[in-house]
């Protein structure tokens, strides 16, 4: 009996150290080889019990079915490579499989090979790459798509965004080209410790795909006692709806029949990486694979991107074209000419941003008209109506009235106005008296409101007040402003760092987890560190900064025929907006200087390099007038134009909505870089 039992015990036949704590293990049970990625001797990632390789041979009810599995029955090592092979016999012939694994620093690289040696073409085939995590209801992080389940987005409109709870049978699987960073990661708790694992993909279209421009898909699936990281050859799903794409701002569209047709002799290879690790604290499990993704794609080349000088020249030209001056008002128009001219502060208008940026960039542009534009436009801004919730942010040139307000726009505008004051105090051409009176009133109102026991913000949007209040506190020697700012810093740290409630609410046309909400916290935490030098604030800034950075595309997504392909458009450095608005935009330009600072403070050269790419890459698509559109359709998603055919959305470009923020952020970031002495 003992002899029979021993036949079924696993025998460790190969182990290689990935790092001091991690090992890549191959074990043999009878004549079958199993794989595990262990951390400190414990399995974090494992090949499925039913087999290393899985293929679905039928498509039914909008999903692959009739799965067949094969085990590895051959094991060899070739230098750095560990190679496993196996075979699956079907009535039409044999599938031959090969996995080649190699240690690359703290990750395991694999090239998986599927080879069809049958004599007939196979229809309705789906290939799968699956890795098990022994954890129930593991938290999920899919960059740009799913942030620890997207709980806020679910609360505010479940069909608008993907959500995920990790319940048995639940899946969240998306097109690879939807990912800003192509990895899926899981975080789970084991006793008092937190653990993490990630599957990184090298994205690619599917060989023999049933649809034009069908790509591999990446994501997670939950089972009764474990979770799975998966790559599939096309099928996508979320929110318990099979074969749907997150194609529109408020809902999904059907994306059916994403199977393969495989001809005899077809060889398919897919490259991916495995990563397992311990996690310092709850909500931090996404950080390690984020930096691994940057390292895998190495997105730092700038030689094929627009030059810094050309970008600034175009953006200044466009800024001058948007400047308006009459006896009753002066400022920078948010809108294109078919809309009533309006001076809009913060968010999408950024009409206040040039009052800081142009002062810093004056010597570069050699234009004495800058002083007049800065002085008159900010003087006009100080006429904004101030009430108990702060000031109004929209001036209509027809009605001559100020209206509307929100914390995102106010906080962003306050930051630029205070920077304009700080810079203007050093310029004899500038008089900051009106500006200072205005901003002190605003800071007084917000400080009193924030320090009140009744202060209870809805979301992360009010984090945009942290930085301006800290700068104002120092500039005006006012401890109350600093006290209010640090109260907010502590509040948002406690609220968001464990990712039970991820950063959200910074995008005014979305009500979910988003880049701008994370950016508001990142900017605030970074300012708190710079003003206090408390190490915990730097750690918080890194957390919020990493969430913000996760919306940054680190690879060049190949594009189908269309406007973007016409321009040989490079996606690296651009940023996705939110799980609700799945297009790219130039917002990463504004974030770039703070990413650079974070690289300095945390001694990460990769962040410093990436920040430069973020700025220069976003200078693509500039037309002869210095204008760009707002929405880049890198995936199956659109908000404008013909949205009737989900298979024709990708590669489109919405350029008509040329609101001024697209230009203002380039100038604002350039001024920050120049004050930092950073050469782009």
XYZ file of C-alpha atoms in Angstrom:
680
model
C 0.000 0.000 0.000
C 2.784 2.426 0.912
C 4.488 1.692 -2.392
C 1.267 2.499 -4.313
C 0.803 5.793 -2.432
C 4.355 6.883 -3.240
C 3.597 6.596 -6.949
C 1.158 9.503 -6.610
C 3.344 11.786 -4.488
C 4.834 14.768 -6.323
C 8.565 14.579 -6.977
C 10.403 17.865 -7.337
C 12.545 17.457 -10.419
C 13.470 21.083 -11.139
C 13.505 24.380 -9.258
C 15.072 27.677 -10.180
C 15.267 30.734 -7.965
C 13.448 33.786 -9.306
C 14.525 35.869 -6.336
C 15.550 35.065 -2.785
C 11.929 34.293 -1.899
C 10.542 33.012 -5.210
C 11.142 29.741 -7.046
C 9.862 28.262 -10.285
C 9.203 24.558 -9.638
C 8.500 21.619 -11.909
C 7.261 18.493 -10.141
C 6.389 15.044 -11.459
C 3.340 13.038 -10.412
C 3.614 9.640 -12.060
C 4.379 10.557 -15.698
C 2.884 14.059 -15.610
C 4.685 17.337 -14.938
C 3.136 20.175 -12.935
C 4.313 23.745 -12.507
C 4.239 26.070 -9.533
C 5.613 29.503 -8.778
C 6.382 29.474 -5.063
C 7.205 32.221 -2.607
C 9.093 31.140 0.505
C 8.248 27.542 -0.345
C 4.487 28.130 -0.662
C 2.634 27.859 -3.991
C 1.211 31.163 -5.234
C 0.643 30.246 -8.896
C -0.030 26.748 -10.229
C -0.893 25.095 -13.524
C -4.493 23.785 -13.568
C -5.104 20.335 -12.131
C -6.839 19.150 -15.310
C -3.850 19.956 -17.495
C -1.236 22.516 -18.467
C -2.865 23.166 -21.858
C -6.556 23.784 -22.548
C -8.472 24.076 -25.833
C -12.207 24.576 -26.392
C -13.480 22.789 -29.505
C -17.019 24.191 -29.678
C -18.703 27.601 -29.490
C -22.139 27.611 -27.889
C -24.336 30.200 -26.138
C -21.834 33.007 -26.777
C -18.913 31.221 -25.130
C -16.343 28.507 -25.837
C -17.222 25.053 -24.572
C -16.321 21.371 -24.866
C -12.919 21.958 -23.315
C -10.108 19.464 -23.802
C -6.986 19.409 -21.639
C -3.496 17.997 -21.953
C -0.734 17.325 -19.461
C 2.989 17.842 -19.914
C 4.604 14.422 -20.416
C 8.097 15.518 -21.440
C 10.601 17.664 -19.552
C 14.037 18.945 -20.622
C 16.376 21.825 -19.902
C 18.315 23.691 -22.586
C 20.671 26.223 -21.044
C 18.463 28.849 -19.396
C 15.282 27.310 -20.769
C 13.008 24.720 -19.183
C 10.918 23.021 -21.866
C 7.773 20.936 -21.353
C 5.869 19.162 -24.114
C 2.566 17.366 -24.485
C -0.062 16.237 -26.969
C -3.830 16.245 -27.331
C -5.475 13.784 -29.706
C -8.738 14.734 -31.424
C -10.678 12.719 -34.019
C -9.256 15.028 -36.723
C -5.625 14.688 -35.560
C -3.201 15.849 -32.906
C -2.409 19.105 -31.194
C 1.235 19.344 -30.096
C 2.143 21.702 -27.275
C 5.366 23.165 -25.976
C 6.063 25.552 -23.110
C 9.524 27.107 -22.844
C 10.203 28.841 -19.519
C 13.073 31.101 -18.574
C 13.820 33.116 -15.474
C 14.080 36.876 -16.159
C 14.935 38.701 -12.949
C 11.886 38.375 -10.686
C 9.566 37.040 -13.376
C 9.196 33.802 -15.323
C 8.970 34.209 -19.087
C 7.108 31.595 -21.121
C 6.711 31.062 -24.858
C 3.749 28.749 -25.350
C 3.485 26.924 -28.665
C 0.270 25.394 -30.079
C 0.762 23.318 -33.246
C -2.073 21.661 -35.159
C -0.846 18.582 -37.039
C -4.228 17.248 -38.110
C -5.397 16.899 -41.709
C -8.569 18.998 -41.419
C -9.324 22.639 -40.688
C -10.777 23.066 -37.216
C -13.619 25.501 -36.623
C -14.835 27.227 -33.421
C -11.537 26.735 -31.580
C -10.468 28.716 -28.492
C -7.017 28.501 -26.956
C -6.485 29.180 -23.254
C -3.568 30.003 -20.970
C -4.613 29.502 -17.356
C -2.887 29.917 -13.988
C -4.454 29.125 -10.646
C -4.272 31.075 -7.406
C -5.453 29.273 -4.268
C -7.623 32.137 -3.061
C -11.333 32.857 -2.961
C -12.673 36.291 -3.883
C -9.214 37.653 -4.632
C -9.065 41.378 -5.355
C -8.491 42.146 -9.013
C -6.475 44.866 -10.728
C -6.674 45.242 -14.512
C -4.851 48.468 -15.513
C -7.158 51.084 -16.970
C -10.165 48.776 -16.609
C -10.815 47.269 -13.181
C -9.622 48.684 -9.848
C -10.309 46.314 -6.964
C -13.772 45.617 -8.311
C -14.706 49.229 -9.231
C -17.036 49.582 -6.205
C -17.754 53.280 -6.714
C -18.533 52.808 -10.372
C -20.908 49.987 -9.472
C -22.684 52.164 -6.927
C -23.197 54.923 -9.490
C -24.296 52.873 -12.505
C -23.376 49.248 -12.995
C -23.862 49.050 -16.769
C -21.537 51.980 -17.317
C -18.426 50.222 -16.076
C -17.004 46.746 -15.486
C -17.399 45.445 -11.932
C -16.077 42.300 -10.278
C -16.667 40.663 -6.910
C -14.807 37.386 -7.301
C -17.970 35.328 -6.865
C -17.925 31.754 -8.165
C -18.340 31.729 -11.941
C -17.662 35.430 -12.365
C -15.331 36.497 -15.190
C -13.687 39.750 -16.235
C -11.831 39.248 -19.516
C -11.023 42.043 -21.973
C -9.255 42.679 -25.268
C -5.506 43.080 -24.824
C -5.559 46.399 -26.676
C -7.886 47.746 -23.969
C -5.087 47.432 -21.390
C -2.812 50.397 -20.733
C -0.386 47.948 -19.134
C -1.085 44.387 -20.335
C -1.257 42.472 -17.084
C -3.912 41.017 -14.812
C -3.126 40.781 -11.114
C -4.745 39.308 -8.033
C -4.303 40.237 -4.385
C -5.494 38.071 -1.508
C -5.116 37.675 2.233
C -3.697 34.524 3.826
C -3.990 34.695 7.632
C -2.448 38.084 8.484
C -0.387 38.461 5.307
C -1.245 39.751 1.837
C -0.070 38.067 -1.317
C -0.096 38.836 -5.020
C 0.312 37.275 -8.433
C 0.215 38.592 -11.972
C 0.021 37.354 -15.537
C 1.698 39.647 -18.059
C 0.975 39.302 -21.772
C 2.835 40.349 -24.885
C -0.291 41.422 -26.795
C -1.027 40.144 -30.289
C -3.827 39.586 -32.821
C -5.188 36.067 -33.133
C -4.013 33.767 -35.929
C -6.984 32.386 -37.852
C -9.414 34.684 -36.070
C -13.075 34.602 -37.007
C -13.183 38.417 -37.047
C -10.977 41.080 -38.535
C -8.802 42.680 -35.839
C -9.589 40.006 -33.240
C -7.009 39.970 -30.443
C -6.142 37.760 -27.527
C -8.025 38.575 -24.351
C -6.729 38.824 -20.779
C -8.363 38.768 -17.357
C -9.569 36.746 -14.390
C -12.125 34.112 -13.487
C -13.407 33.082 -10.046
C -14.071 29.530 -8.882
C -15.426 28.064 -5.669
C -12.099 27.735 -3.891
C -9.600 29.475 -6.150
C -9.125 32.164 -8.788
C -7.606 32.071 -12.231
C -5.509 34.424 -14.330
C -6.340 33.751 -17.975
C -5.436 34.513 -21.570
C -7.919 33.467 -24.265
C -7.710 33.652 -28.045
C -10.492 36.222 -28.324
C -13.524 35.739 -26.033
C -14.351 38.694 -23.790
C -16.851 39.106 -20.966
C -17.709 41.199 -17.933
C -20.631 41.903 -15.597
C -21.994 38.376 -16.155
C -22.616 39.099 -19.836
C -20.789 36.865 -22.304
C -19.212 38.130 -25.527
C -19.727 41.846 -24.929
C -17.317 44.763 -25.294
C -17.278 47.898 -23.135
C -17.902 49.894 -26.289
C -20.005 52.908 -25.245
C -19.918 55.364 -22.366
C -23.030 54.002 -20.686
C -23.309 50.391 -21.891
C -21.814 47.409 -23.642
C -22.218 46.099 -27.188
C -22.309 42.500 -28.394
C -18.924 41.199 -29.558
C -19.800 37.623 -30.544
C -18.187 34.587 -32.174
C -14.580 35.339 -31.261
C -13.340 31.846 -32.009
C -10.603 30.610 -34.354
C -10.411 28.557 -37.518
C -7.202 26.554 -37.525
C -5.713 25.185 -40.741
C -3.472 22.097 -40.811
C 0.142 22.973 -40.072
C -0.734 26.139 -38.144
C 1.747 27.112 -35.419
C 0.664 29.652 -32.826
C 3.009 31.065 -30.195
C 2.056 33.300 -27.296
C 4.514 34.956 -24.924
C 3.593 35.757 -21.339
C 5.204 36.299 -17.929
C 4.337 34.952 -14.480
C 4.981 36.845 -11.283
C 4.288 36.002 -7.616
C 5.160 38.088 -4.580
C 4.328 39.118 -1.039
C 2.432 42.367 -0.577
C 3.372 44.927 2.091
C -0.167 45.974 2.919
C -3.748 45.705 1.768
C -4.301 47.608 -1.459
C -0.665 47.513 -2.583
C -0.733 44.288 -4.591
C -0.861 46.061 -7.964
C 2.361 48.020 -7.481
C 4.949 45.350 -8.191
C 3.473 44.144 -11.506
C 2.999 47.773 -12.553
C 6.758 48.353 -12.475
C 7.350 44.929 -14.012
C 5.146 45.949 -16.944
C 7.179 49.109 -17.450
C 10.350 46.992 -17.414
C 8.937 44.452 -19.877
C 7.934 47.043 -22.473
C 10.755 49.539 -21.847
C 8.721 52.413 -23.358
C 11.421 55.070 -23.140
C 12.430 55.758 -26.742
C 11.638 59.325 -27.842
C 13.415 59.490 -31.204
C 10.193 58.959 -33.170
C 8.164 61.457 -31.128
C 7.578 65.185 -31.740
C 10.238 67.489 -30.356
C 9.673 69.547 -27.239
C 10.328 72.789 -29.131
C 7.883 71.975 -31.915
C 5.158 71.054 -29.433
C 5.556 74.275 -27.475
C 5.640 76.397 -30.607
C 2.368 74.893 -31.823
C 0.684 75.111 -28.444
C 1.617 78.744 -27.984
C 0.272 79.504 -31.458
C -3.023 77.850 -30.530
C -3.130 79.654 -27.171
C -2.841 83.030 -28.849
C -5.663 82.044 -31.209
C -7.888 81.288 -28.203
C -7.110 84.543 -26.380
C -10.023 87.028 -26.242
C -9.939 90.633 -25.073
C -12.735 93.234 -24.974
C -13.441 96.234 -22.731
C -15.488 93.960 -20.429
C -13.465 90.755 -20.264
C -10.217 89.030 -21.224
C -9.239 85.385 -21.191
C -8.644 82.135 -23.048
C -11.670 80.641 -24.766
C -12.392 77.021 -23.882
C -14.405 76.198 -26.990
C -14.040 75.944 -30.757
C -15.673 78.679 -32.799
C -19.036 76.935 -33.265
C -19.797 77.305 -29.527
C -20.418 80.506 -27.532
C -17.011 81.726 -26.304
C -16.531 80.996 -22.610
C -13.743 81.444 -20.094
C -13.804 78.232 -18.086
C -11.525 77.578 -15.135
C -10.082 74.183 -14.258
C -10.978 70.768 -15.664
C -11.770 71.077 -19.401
C -11.250 74.842 -19.764
C -8.011 75.567 -17.889
C -8.322 79.255 -18.840
C -6.311 80.154 -15.738
C -3.366 77.855 -16.526
C -1.524 80.221 -18.948
C -1.319 82.905 -16.251
C 1.341 80.776 -14.565
C 2.809 78.936 -17.529
C 3.356 81.895 -19.844
C 5.286 83.787 -17.189
C 7.758 80.933 -16.870
C 7.964 80.383 -20.632
C 8.205 84.097 -21.568
C 11.883 83.952 -22.491
C 11.298 80.954 -24.725
C 8.524 82.642 -26.725
C 10.121 86.119 -26.888
C 6.715 87.772 -27.003
C 6.078 90.888 -24.910
C 2.325 90.459 -25.417
C 2.495 87.710 -22.818
C 2.490 90.213 -19.953
C -0.769 91.752 -21.097
C -2.482 88.405 -21.675
C -1.443 87.156 -18.244
C -2.364 90.326 -16.353
C -5.709 91.001 -18.013
C -6.945 87.416 -18.083
C -6.221 86.781 -14.409
C -7.572 90.191 -13.445
C -10.818 89.139 -15.119
C -10.818 85.790 -13.316
C -10.816 87.672 -10.016
C -14.271 89.012 -10.918
C -15.699 85.503 -10.481
C -18.588 85.336 -8.025
C -17.514 83.947 -4.632
C -19.985 82.159 -2.385
C -19.984 79.764 0.549
C -18.837 76.874 -1.701
C -16.053 78.894 -3.321
C -16.078 80.620 -6.694
C -17.805 80.194 -10.042
C -15.771 78.668 -12.856
C -17.639 79.482 -16.091
C -17.875 82.948 -17.648
C -20.263 83.204 -20.619
C -19.231 86.040 -22.930
C -22.791 86.492 -24.173
C -24.523 86.831 -20.825
C -21.463 88.387 -19.111
C -22.180 86.206 -16.080
C -20.237 83.658 -14.037
C -21.913 80.331 -13.257
C -21.399 76.714 -12.070
C -18.795 75.273 -9.773
C -17.273 71.968 -8.719
C -14.287 70.976 -6.526
C -12.179 69.556 -9.368
C -12.301 72.768 -11.394
C -11.870 74.997 -8.354
C -8.919 73.048 -6.977
C -7.115 72.963 -10.310
C -7.769 76.667 -10.913
C -6.606 77.597 -7.410
C -3.361 75.724 -7.963
C -2.554 77.596 -11.173
C -3.614 80.976 -9.776
C -1.394 80.566 -6.706
C 1.522 79.502 -8.898
C 0.865 82.590 -11.045
C 1.029 84.750 -7.911
C 4.197 83.062 -6.702
C 5.845 83.621 -10.089
C 4.345 87.076 -10.662
C 5.728 88.452 -7.407
C 9.174 88.171 -8.999
C 8.174 90.045 -12.174
C 8.122 93.808 -12.309
C 5.758 93.614 -15.296
C 3.092 91.877 -13.194
C 0.832 93.213 -10.434
C -0.536 90.412 -8.243
C -2.586 92.552 -5.822
C -6.042 91.666 -7.180
C -5.079 88.015 -7.556
C -3.903 87.743 -3.958
C -7.050 89.345 -2.559
C -9.186 86.941 -4.582
C -7.320 83.756 -3.731
C -7.096 84.563 -0.014
C -10.888 84.863 0.130
C -11.215 81.521 -1.624
C -8.637 79.816 0.618
C -10.355 81.210 3.708
C -13.702 79.785 2.598
C -12.356 76.339 1.775
C -10.142 76.110 4.870
C -13.063 76.933 7.146
C -15.295 74.465 5.334
C -12.708 71.658 5.408
C -11.787 72.188 9.071
C -15.452 71.999 10.039
C -16.676 68.769 11.593
C -19.374 68.730 8.937
C -16.877 68.299 6.090
C -17.683 64.985 4.393
C -16.574 64.853 0.744
C -18.362 62.544 -1.672
C -15.246 61.308 -3.466
C -11.574 62.060 -4.104
C -12.291 65.257 -6.058
C -11.602 67.599 -3.132
C -8.039 66.286 -2.931
C -7.323 68.903 -5.606
C -7.494 71.505 -2.799
C -4.497 70.039 -0.939
C -1.719 71.388 -3.141
C -3.018 74.966 -3.572
C -3.752 75.317 0.147
C -0.250 74.142 1.058
C 1.367 76.529 -1.444
C -0.883 79.362 -0.262
C -0.118 78.566 3.368
C 3.573 79.019 2.729
C 3.175 81.980 0.371
C 0.894 83.930 2.714
C 2.325 82.540 5.982
C -1.068 81.156 6.963
C -1.066 78.058 9.174
C -4.819 77.579 8.799
C -4.435 76.775 5.118
C -1.753 74.218 5.935
C -3.860 72.695 8.689
C -6.811 72.245 6.325
C -4.593 70.733 3.640
C -3.038 68.202 6.015
C -6.455 67.275 7.384
C -7.462 66.394 3.835
C -4.221 64.502 3.283
C -4.804 62.323 6.347
C -8.443 61.832 5.453
C -7.805 60.690 1.893
C -4.916 58.491 2.967
C -7.162 56.599 5.385
C -9.989 56.464 2.854
C -8.145 55.143 -0.176
C -4.798 53.509 0.579
C -6.175 50.008 1.214
C -8.205 50.237 -2.040
C -11.443 49.169 -0.373
C -12.569 52.388 -2.021
C -10.141 53.193 -4.863
C -9.538 56.818 -5.844
C -12.489 58.121 -7.848
C -14.634 61.047 -8.914
C -12.126 63.380 -10.566
C -13.679 63.184 -14.050
C -16.842 65.229 -14.331
C -18.412 63.143 -17.099
C -17.840 59.849 -15.246
C -18.835 58.631 -11.803
C -16.362 55.876 -11.136
C -12.735 55.049 -10.399
C -10.634 57.283 -12.647
C -7.238 58.685 -13.474
C -8.150 62.217 -12.403
C -9.349 61.157 -8.968
C -6.081 59.298 -8.438
C -4.175 62.301 -9.787
C -5.862 64.638 -7.311
C -4.697 62.445 -4.420
C -1.236 61.981 -5.963
C -0.738 65.714 -6.422
C -1.964 66.349 -2.873
C 0.111 63.631 -1.175
C 3.207 64.735 -3.091
C 2.664 68.353 -2.020
C 2.214 67.195 1.591
C 5.554 65.388 1.429
C 7.327 68.368 -0.130
C 5.958 70.722 2.530
C 6.489 68.483 5.574
C 9.164 65.938 4.506
C 7.210 63.259 6.364
C 8.162 59.860 4.853
C 4.631 58.484 5.144
C 3.363 61.108 2.732
C 5.933 60.022 0.160
C 4.728 56.431 0.550
C 1.161 57.644 0.068
C 2.216 59.713 -2.943
C 3.817 56.650 -4.466
C 0.632 54.634 -3.972
C -1.644 57.258 -5.516
C 1.006 58.001 -8.137
C 1.201 54.340 -9.104
C -2.583 54.164 -9.469
C -2.424 57.294 -11.640
C 0.449 55.824 -13.628
C -1.496 52.614 -14.255
C -3.634 54.554 -16.721
C -0.521 55.257 -18.835
C -0.015 53.135 -21.950
C 3.430 51.502 -21.862
C 3.292 49.849 -25.287
C 2.565 50.882 -28.854
C -0.803 49.394 -29.711
C -0.938 48.430 -33.402
C -3.933 50.088 -35.025
C -6.209 49.112 -37.932
C -6.722 51.345 -40.954
C -8.022 54.745 -39.903
C -7.031 58.226 -38.856
C -4.602 57.054 -36.201
C -2.836 54.582 -38.485
C -2.628 57.311 -41.141
C -0.424 59.267 -38.730
C 1.653 56.235 -37.646
C 0.339 57.040 -34.191
C 2.283 55.780 -31.153
C 0.198 55.059 -28.080
C 2.986 54.835 -25.487
C 2.812 57.686 -22.996
C -0.870 58.453 -23.571
C -3.361 57.902 -20.770
C -6.721 56.188 -20.508
C -9.453 58.131 -18.765
C -11.448 55.736 -16.597
C -13.196 52.362 -16.607
C -16.212 54.233 -17.970
C -14.526 56.349 -20.657
C -12.168 53.905 -22.346
C -10.435 56.205 -24.818
C -6.993 57.798 -24.585
C -6.304 61.471 -23.942
C -3.387 63.870 -23.426
C -3.953 64.278 -19.691
C -0.697 62.459 -18.964
C 1.098 65.627 -20.051
C -0.016 67.424 -16.893
C 0.893 64.469 -14.679
C 4.354 64.043 -16.214
C 6.293 66.553 -14.051
C 5.001 64.929 -10.858
C 5.895 61.473 -12.198
C 9.404 62.842 -12.741
C 9.515 64.164 -9.175
C 8.342 60.815 -7.847
C 11.183 59.208 -9.767
C 13.632 61.561 -8.078
C 12.247 61.035 -4.574
C 11.979 57.236 -4.908
C 15.171 56.887 -6.970
C 13.395 55.244 -9.896
C 15.062 56.224 -13.148
C 12.260 54.523 -15.099
C 9.752 57.117 -13.868
C 11.970 59.998 -14.908
C 12.354 58.528 -18.383
C 8.677 57.673 -18.723
C 7.607 61.192 -17.752
C 9.491 62.576 -20.760
C 7.810 60.074 -23.060
C 4.415 61.046 -21.643
C 4.987 64.673 -22.550
C 6.459 64.250 -26.007
C 4.246 61.397 -27.182
C 1.152 63.477 -26.461
C 2.445 66.022 -28.974
C 1.374 63.705 -31.785
C -1.609 64.521 -34.013
C -0.978 68.271 -33.876
C -2.522 69.911 -36.923
C -1.115 73.050 -38.655
C -3.116 75.236 -36.248
C -1.660 73.702 -33.082
C -4.887 71.847 -32.373
C -5.615 68.253 -31.325
C -8.750 66.247 -30.692
C -9.720 64.965 -27.276
C -10.451 61.276 -27.868
C -8.163 58.572 -29.237
C -9.910 55.251 -29.949
C -7.209 52.663 -29.294
C -9.766 49.973 -28.423
C -13.374 49.005 -29.187
C -14.828 52.153 -27.611
C -16.194 55.474 -28.849
C -18.197 58.490 -27.658
C -18.593 60.336 -30.949
C -19.295 59.592 -34.595
C -20.871 56.421 -35.988
C -21.068 54.048 -33.026
C -23.354 51.468 -34.627
C -20.705 48.855 -35.471
C -18.507 47.651 -32.613
C -16.035 46.147 -35.078
C -15.323 49.562 -36.632
C -14.736 51.681 -33.536
C -11.045 50.935 -32.970
C -8.580 53.243 -34.677
C -10.947 56.212 -34.819
C -10.172 59.762 -33.726
C -12.570 62.412 -32.455
C -10.906 65.729 -33.239
C -13.793 68.182 -33.341
C -13.977 68.738 -29.581
C -10.900 70.979 -29.342
C -11.459 72.282 -25.826
C -8.634 74.377 -24.419
C -7.412 72.013 -21.685
C -5.675 69.955 -24.372
C -3.370 72.900 -25.038
C -3.168 74.408 -21.553
C -1.728 71.266 -19.961
C 1.224 71.274 -22.376
C 2.166 74.805 -21.335
C 1.572 74.162 -17.639
C 3.711 71.022 -17.621
C 6.437 72.662 -19.682
C 6.636 75.473 -17.131
C 6.991 72.937 -14.313
C 9.711 71.019 -16.141
C 11.597 74.226 -16.876
C 11.408 75.368 -13.263
C 12.747 71.936 -12.280
C 15.595 72.283 -14.785
C 14.551 69.125 -16.660
C 15.447 68.979 -20.353
C 12.915 67.323 -22.645
